[in-house]
Structures are given as C-alpha cells and as structure tokens.
CSV table of C-alpha atoms in Angstrom, one decimal:
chain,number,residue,atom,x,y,z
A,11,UNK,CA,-17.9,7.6,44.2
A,12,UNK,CA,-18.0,7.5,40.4
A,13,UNK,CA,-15.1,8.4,38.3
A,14,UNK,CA,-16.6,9.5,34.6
A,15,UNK,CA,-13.7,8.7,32.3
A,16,UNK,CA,-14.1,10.5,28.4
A,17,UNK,CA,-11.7,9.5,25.4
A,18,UNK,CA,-12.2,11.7,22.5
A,19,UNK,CA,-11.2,9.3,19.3
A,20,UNK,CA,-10.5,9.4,16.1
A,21,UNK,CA,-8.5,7.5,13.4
A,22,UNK,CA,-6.1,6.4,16.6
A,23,UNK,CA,-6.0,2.8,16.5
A,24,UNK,CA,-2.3,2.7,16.4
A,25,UNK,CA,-2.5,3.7,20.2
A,26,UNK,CA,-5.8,3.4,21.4
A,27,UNK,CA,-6.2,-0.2,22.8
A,28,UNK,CA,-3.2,1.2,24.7
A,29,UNK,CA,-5.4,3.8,26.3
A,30,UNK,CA,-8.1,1.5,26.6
A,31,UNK,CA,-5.9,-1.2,28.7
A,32,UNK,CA,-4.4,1.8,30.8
A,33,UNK,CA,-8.1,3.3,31.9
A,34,UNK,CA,-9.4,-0.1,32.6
A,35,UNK,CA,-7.0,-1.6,34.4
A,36,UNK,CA,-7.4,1.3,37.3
A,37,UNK,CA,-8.8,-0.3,40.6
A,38,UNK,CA,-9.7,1.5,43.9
A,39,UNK,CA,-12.3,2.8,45.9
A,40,UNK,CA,-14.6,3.9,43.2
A,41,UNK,CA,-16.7,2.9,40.3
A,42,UNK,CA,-15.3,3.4,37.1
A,43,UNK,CA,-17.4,4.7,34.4
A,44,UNK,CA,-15.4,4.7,31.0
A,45,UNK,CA,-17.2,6.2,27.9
A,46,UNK,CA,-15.2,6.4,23.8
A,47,UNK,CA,-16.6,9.1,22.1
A,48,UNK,CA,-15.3,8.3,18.4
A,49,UNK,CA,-15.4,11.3,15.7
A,50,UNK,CA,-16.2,8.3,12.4
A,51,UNK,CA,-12.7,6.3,12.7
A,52,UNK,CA,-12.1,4.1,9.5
A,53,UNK,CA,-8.7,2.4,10.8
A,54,UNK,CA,-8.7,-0.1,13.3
A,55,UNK,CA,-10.1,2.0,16.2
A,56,UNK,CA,-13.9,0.4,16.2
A,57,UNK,CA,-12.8,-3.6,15.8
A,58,UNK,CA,-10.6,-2.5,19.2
A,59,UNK,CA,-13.8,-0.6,20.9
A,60,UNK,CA,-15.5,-4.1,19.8
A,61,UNK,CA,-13.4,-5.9,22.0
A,62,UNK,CA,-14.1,-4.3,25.2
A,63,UNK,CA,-17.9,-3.8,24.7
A,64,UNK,CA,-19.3,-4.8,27.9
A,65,UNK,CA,-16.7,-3.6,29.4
A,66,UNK,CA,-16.6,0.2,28.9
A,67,UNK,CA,-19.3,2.6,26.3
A,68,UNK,CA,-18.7,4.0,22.8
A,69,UNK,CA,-20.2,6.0,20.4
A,70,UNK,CA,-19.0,6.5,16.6
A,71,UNK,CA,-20.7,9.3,14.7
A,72,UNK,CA,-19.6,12.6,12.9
A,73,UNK,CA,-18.7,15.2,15.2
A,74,UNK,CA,-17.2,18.7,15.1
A,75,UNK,CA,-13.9,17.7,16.3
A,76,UNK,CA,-11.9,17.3,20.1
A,77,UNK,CA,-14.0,20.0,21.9
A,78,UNK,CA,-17.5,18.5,20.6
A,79,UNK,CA,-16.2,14.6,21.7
A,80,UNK,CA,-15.4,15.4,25.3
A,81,UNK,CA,-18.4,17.9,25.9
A,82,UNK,CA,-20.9,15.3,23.9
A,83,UNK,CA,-18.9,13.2,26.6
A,84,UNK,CA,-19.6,15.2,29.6
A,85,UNK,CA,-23.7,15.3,28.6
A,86,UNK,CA,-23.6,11.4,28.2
A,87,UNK,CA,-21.8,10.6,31.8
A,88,UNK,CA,-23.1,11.1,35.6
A,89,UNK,CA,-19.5,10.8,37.2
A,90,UNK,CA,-18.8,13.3,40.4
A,91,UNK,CA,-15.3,13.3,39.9
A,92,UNK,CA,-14.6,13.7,35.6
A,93,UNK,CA,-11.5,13.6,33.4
A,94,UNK,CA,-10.7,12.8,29.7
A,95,UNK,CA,-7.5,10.9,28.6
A,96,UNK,CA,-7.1,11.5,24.8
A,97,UNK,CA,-6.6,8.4,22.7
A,98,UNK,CA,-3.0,8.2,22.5
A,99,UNK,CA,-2.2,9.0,26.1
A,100,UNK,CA,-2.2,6.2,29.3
A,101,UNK,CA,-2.7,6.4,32.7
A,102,UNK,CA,-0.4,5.5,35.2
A,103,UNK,CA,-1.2,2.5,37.6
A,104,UNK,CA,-3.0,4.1,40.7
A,105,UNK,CA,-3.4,7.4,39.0
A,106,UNK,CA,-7.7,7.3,39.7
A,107,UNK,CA,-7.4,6.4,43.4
A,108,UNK,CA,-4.6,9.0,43.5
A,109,UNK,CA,-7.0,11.5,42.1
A,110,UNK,CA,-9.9,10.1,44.0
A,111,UNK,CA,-8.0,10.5,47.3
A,112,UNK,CA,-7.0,13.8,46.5
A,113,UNK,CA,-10.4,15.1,45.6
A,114,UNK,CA,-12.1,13.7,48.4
A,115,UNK,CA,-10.1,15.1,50.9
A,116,UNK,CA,-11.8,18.2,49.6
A,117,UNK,CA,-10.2,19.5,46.8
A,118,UNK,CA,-12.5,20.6,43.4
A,119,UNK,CA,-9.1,19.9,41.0
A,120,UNK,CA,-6.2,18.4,40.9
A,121,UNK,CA,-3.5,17.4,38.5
A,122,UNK,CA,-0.4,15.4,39.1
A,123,UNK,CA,3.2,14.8,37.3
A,124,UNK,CA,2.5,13.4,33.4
A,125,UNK,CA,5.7,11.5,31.7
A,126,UNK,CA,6.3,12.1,28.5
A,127,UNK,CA,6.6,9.3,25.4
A,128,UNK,CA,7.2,8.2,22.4
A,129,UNK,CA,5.3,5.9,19.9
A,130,UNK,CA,6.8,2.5,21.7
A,131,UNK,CA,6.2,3.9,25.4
A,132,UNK,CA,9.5,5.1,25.5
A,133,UNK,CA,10.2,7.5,28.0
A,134,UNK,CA,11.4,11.1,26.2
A,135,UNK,CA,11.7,14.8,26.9
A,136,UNK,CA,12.9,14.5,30.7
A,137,UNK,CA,13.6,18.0,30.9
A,138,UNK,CA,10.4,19.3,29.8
A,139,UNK,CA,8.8,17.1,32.5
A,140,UNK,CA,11.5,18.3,35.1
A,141,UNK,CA,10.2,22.0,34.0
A,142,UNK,CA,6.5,21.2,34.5
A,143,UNK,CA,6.7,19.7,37.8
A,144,UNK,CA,8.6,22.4,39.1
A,145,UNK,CA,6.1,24.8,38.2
A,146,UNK,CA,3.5,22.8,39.3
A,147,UNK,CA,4.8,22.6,42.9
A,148,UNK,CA,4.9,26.4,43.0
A,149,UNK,CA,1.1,27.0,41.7
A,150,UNK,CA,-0.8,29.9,41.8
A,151,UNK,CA,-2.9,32.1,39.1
A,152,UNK,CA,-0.7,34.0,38.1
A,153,UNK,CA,2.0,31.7,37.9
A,154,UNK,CA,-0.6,29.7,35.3
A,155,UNK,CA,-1.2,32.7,33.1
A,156,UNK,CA,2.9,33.4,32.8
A,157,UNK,CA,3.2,29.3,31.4
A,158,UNK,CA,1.3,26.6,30.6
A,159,UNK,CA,2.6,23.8,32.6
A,160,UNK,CA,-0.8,21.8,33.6
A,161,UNK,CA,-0.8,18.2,31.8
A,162,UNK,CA,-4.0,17.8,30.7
A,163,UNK,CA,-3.9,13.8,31.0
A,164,UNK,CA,-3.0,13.8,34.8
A,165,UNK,CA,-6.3,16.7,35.8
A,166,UNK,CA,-9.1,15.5,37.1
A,167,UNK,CA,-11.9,17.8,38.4
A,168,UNK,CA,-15.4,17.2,40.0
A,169,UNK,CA,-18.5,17.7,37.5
A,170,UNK,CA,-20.0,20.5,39.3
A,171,UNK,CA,-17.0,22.6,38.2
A,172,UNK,CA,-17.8,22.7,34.6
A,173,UNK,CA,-21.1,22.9,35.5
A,174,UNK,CA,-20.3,26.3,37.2
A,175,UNK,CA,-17.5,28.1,34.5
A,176,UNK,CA,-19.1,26.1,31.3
A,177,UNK,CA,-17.7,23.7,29.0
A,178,UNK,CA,-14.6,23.1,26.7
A,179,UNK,CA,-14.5,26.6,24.4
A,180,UNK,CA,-15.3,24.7,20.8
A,181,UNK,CA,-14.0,27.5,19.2
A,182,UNK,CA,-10.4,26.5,20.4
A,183,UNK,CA,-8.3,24.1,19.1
A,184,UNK,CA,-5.0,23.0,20.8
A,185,UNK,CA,-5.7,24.5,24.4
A,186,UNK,CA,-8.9,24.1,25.3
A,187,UNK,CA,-7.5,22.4,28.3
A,188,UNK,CA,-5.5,25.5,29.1
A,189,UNK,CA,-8.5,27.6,28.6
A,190,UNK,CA,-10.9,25.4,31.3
A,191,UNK,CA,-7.6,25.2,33.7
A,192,UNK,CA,-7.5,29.7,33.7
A,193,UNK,CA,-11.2,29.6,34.5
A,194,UNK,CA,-11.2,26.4,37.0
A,195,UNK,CA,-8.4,28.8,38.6
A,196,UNK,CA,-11.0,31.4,39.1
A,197,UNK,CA,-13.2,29.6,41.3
A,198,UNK,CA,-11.1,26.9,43.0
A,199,UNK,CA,-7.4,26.4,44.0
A,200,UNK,CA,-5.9,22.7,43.0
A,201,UNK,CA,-4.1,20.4,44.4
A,202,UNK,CA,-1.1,19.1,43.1
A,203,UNK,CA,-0.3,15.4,43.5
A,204,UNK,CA,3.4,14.6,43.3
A,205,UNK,CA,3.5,11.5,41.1
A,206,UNK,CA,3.0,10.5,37.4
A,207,UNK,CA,-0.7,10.1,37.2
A,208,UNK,CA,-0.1,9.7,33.0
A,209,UNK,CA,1.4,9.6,30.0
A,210,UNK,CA,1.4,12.0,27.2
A,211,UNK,CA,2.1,10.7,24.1
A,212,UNK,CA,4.7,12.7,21.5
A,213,UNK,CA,4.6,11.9,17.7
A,214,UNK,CA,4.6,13.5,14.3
A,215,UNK,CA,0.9,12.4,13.9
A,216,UNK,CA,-0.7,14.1,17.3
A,217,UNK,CA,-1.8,17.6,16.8
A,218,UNK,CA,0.5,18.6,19.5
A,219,UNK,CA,3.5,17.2,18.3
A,220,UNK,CA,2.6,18.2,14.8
A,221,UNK,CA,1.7,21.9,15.3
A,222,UNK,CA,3.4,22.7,19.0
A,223,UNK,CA,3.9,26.7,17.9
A,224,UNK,CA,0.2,26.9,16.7
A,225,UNK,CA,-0.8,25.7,20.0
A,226,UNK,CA,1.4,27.5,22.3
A,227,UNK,CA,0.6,30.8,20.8
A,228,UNK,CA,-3.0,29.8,21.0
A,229,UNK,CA,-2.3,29.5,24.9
A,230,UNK,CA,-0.6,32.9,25.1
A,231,UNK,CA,-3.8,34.5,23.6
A,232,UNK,CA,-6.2,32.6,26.0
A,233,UNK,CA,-3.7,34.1,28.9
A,234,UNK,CA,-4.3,37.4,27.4
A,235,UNK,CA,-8.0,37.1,27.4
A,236,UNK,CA,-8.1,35.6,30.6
A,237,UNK,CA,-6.0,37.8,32.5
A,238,UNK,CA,-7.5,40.4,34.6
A,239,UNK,CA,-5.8,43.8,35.9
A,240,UNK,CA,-2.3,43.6,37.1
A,241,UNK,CA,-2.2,39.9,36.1
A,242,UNK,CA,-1.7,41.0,32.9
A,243,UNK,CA,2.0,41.9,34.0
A,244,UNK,CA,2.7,37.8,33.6
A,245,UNK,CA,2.0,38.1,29.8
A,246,UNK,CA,5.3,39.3,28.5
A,247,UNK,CA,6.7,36.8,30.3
A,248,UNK,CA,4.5,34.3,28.4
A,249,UNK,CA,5.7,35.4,25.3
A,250,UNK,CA,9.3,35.0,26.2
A,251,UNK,CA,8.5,31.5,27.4
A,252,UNK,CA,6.4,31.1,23.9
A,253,UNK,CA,9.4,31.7,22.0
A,254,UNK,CA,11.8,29.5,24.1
A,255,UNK,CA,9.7,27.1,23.9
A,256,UNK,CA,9.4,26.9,20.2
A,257,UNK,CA,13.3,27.1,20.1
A,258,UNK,CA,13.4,24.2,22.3
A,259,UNK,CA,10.8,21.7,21.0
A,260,UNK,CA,12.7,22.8,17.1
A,261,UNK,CA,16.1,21.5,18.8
A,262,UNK,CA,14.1,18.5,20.4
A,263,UNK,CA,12.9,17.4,17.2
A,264,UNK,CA,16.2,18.0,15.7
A,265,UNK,CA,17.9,16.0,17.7
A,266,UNK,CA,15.5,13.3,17.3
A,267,UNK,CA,15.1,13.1,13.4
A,268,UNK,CA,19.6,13.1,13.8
A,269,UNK,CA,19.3,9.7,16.0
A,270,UNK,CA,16.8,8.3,14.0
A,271,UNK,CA,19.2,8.4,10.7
C-alpha cells in the first residue's frame, strides 16, 4: 500500500528539515511516497530540500498559496492512503503504520491525538490537547459542526475520498482542513486512533498562531454552511465555543509573553 505524503512550503526553513526528518524516518508496511510542494521560498528551505533529493520529491514555483500546494500535491501523487503535514509540524514515530493499520482494517478516515509545541519541540498547551482528545473519543457529525477539534496533522484519508466530495476549498484560508473534515463526515464515519500520531507546531510566525480568531470564526462560518436542518441547532454552541476559545488562546499567549520576560 502506498502512503502519498504532501508538505505545502514556504519560507519555513527554520522548521522544515524537522518535518522532513519526521516523514522520512516513518517505517512499516508500506511505501512511502513523500512529495514538497514549495510556494518560491528565498530562506533556507531549498538548500534543505537539496539534501534529501533522492530521497523524497519537490517542486518550487509560484503558487496561489496553502490550498493550491496541497491540491497541486494531490494531482502530482498516486498514493491510496493521502495526508499532508505542513512544514512546521512532525510526525510522531509509528504514526503511518498507525494510520495504515487503521485504514486498512476498513476505515476511509482517520485522525489520531496531535501534541502540541513550541519552536524548540517543547511540549505546550496540555489542556487544549486534553480538550481535543476528549471530543475526539465522543465523535459524531454533529459533535464536529458544534467544535473544531480534528488535528489536521494526525488525519489521513484514502484518495478516493477527495476524489468523491472534491478538493481543498481555495477560497478558504485557515480551515480548509475543517471544511474537507464536514464533508468527509458526510460520506464516511472515522476512526479515531488513540495516540499522538503528530505534532502541531505553535509560534508567532504560523498563520494559526498568528491569526487564531480569524481562523476560528472562519470555522464557525463553514459549520454554518455546512450544516443541514436540525444540525444547525449545534451552531450557537459553536459560537460560544468561538468566543472561549479566543479568551483562552489571549490568556495562553499572555501567560507565555509574562514567562518569557
């Protein structure tokens, strides 16, 4: 079986050998297909990609941002089981025969537990992680419309999926994951795999950890727009959670920039 792994890069090479080193050093029962599909870096990110040429497949051209990379990614690989890892987030050791495993046994999707760290692998934001696998272990539909508590690093879905709901919307910005999960949801239940299967990377420079209310209300509007009859009860509840959340990751910050003085 083929695992078709797409990393989305640009201007990241503070982090991305990291990401490099984390994807290749998967082993199991599968072949690894591993393709870097860089926006025009002009830091260090192409003298790492030279490093590993033989060993995995990049590109480096103007593109119209995240959305574009991955589905110019999903055109260029033949994979049966797919995922993309963004180029400051790892993989956990094991996580592609987890996934493997898991998807085999006959699921479509599945996403596992993702840790949560800083800019020297330090692990951060416990709680937030403690939230999300809680959630996760009580999935269902509705359940994903009233939150957003899928890591995208730890899902991995078989091709024929997209190939049935469509690809990334590239008229989204921060949850285009969220987005693909609602409508994966509509056609196939996952499976959750109880273990870190990745890493997601917070810092001031990642679009998430720059702009996290931009992106969550983005999410609550996708949940509007996805949500069909009396799903649509979940949505004030989304909006609650919208606005705790900002008021969370505000004191999370806070407290961080207070320890770093």
């Amino acid at each position: 079986m083929r695992v078709s792994i797409i990393t989305p890069s640009f201007n990241q090479g503070s982090f991305i050998e990291r990401t490099v080193e984390s994807v290749l050093a998967q082993r199991g029962d599968f072949e690894l297909e591993y393709l870097v599909v860089d926006g025009g870096s002009t830091d260090a990110t192409l003298s790492v990609l030279r490093r590993y040429e033989g060993r995995l497949r990049w590109i480096s051209e103007p593109d119209r941002g995240q959305c574009d990379a991955i589905n110019k990614g999903l055109r260029m690989t033949s994979g049966e089981i797919v995922a993309w890892l963004n180029s400051d987030d790892t993989y956990e050791p094991g996580a592609l025969q987890a996934a493997v495993e898991a998807l085999r046994a006959g699921a479509r999707w599945c996403f596992g537990e993702c840790r949560i760290v800083d800019e020297q692998d330090r692990e951060i934001r416990r709680g937030v992680t403690a939230y999300k696998n809680a959630q996760a272990r009580r999935y269902g539909l509705r359940r994903l419309l009233g939150r957003n508590f899928i890591s995208q690093p730890a899902t991995f879905f078989r091709r024929e999926l997209v190939a049935e709901v469509g690809p990334l919307d590239e008229g989204l910005h921060f949850a285009m994951d969220y987005d693909l999960w609602l409508r994966f949801a509509r056609v196939a239940r996952p499976v959750f795999v109880p273990r870190p299967l990745a890493a997601f990377r917070w810092h001031a420079s990642s679009k998430t950890g720059a702009r996290y209310r931009t992106g969550a209300w983005e999410a609550f509007r996708i949940a509007c727009r996805r949500a069909r009859g009396t799903e649509r009860l979940a949505l004030p509840g989304h909006l609650a959670r919208y606005a705790a959340q900002v008021a969370v990751y505000q004191a999370l910050d806070l407290a961080a920039a207070l320890r770093r003085r």
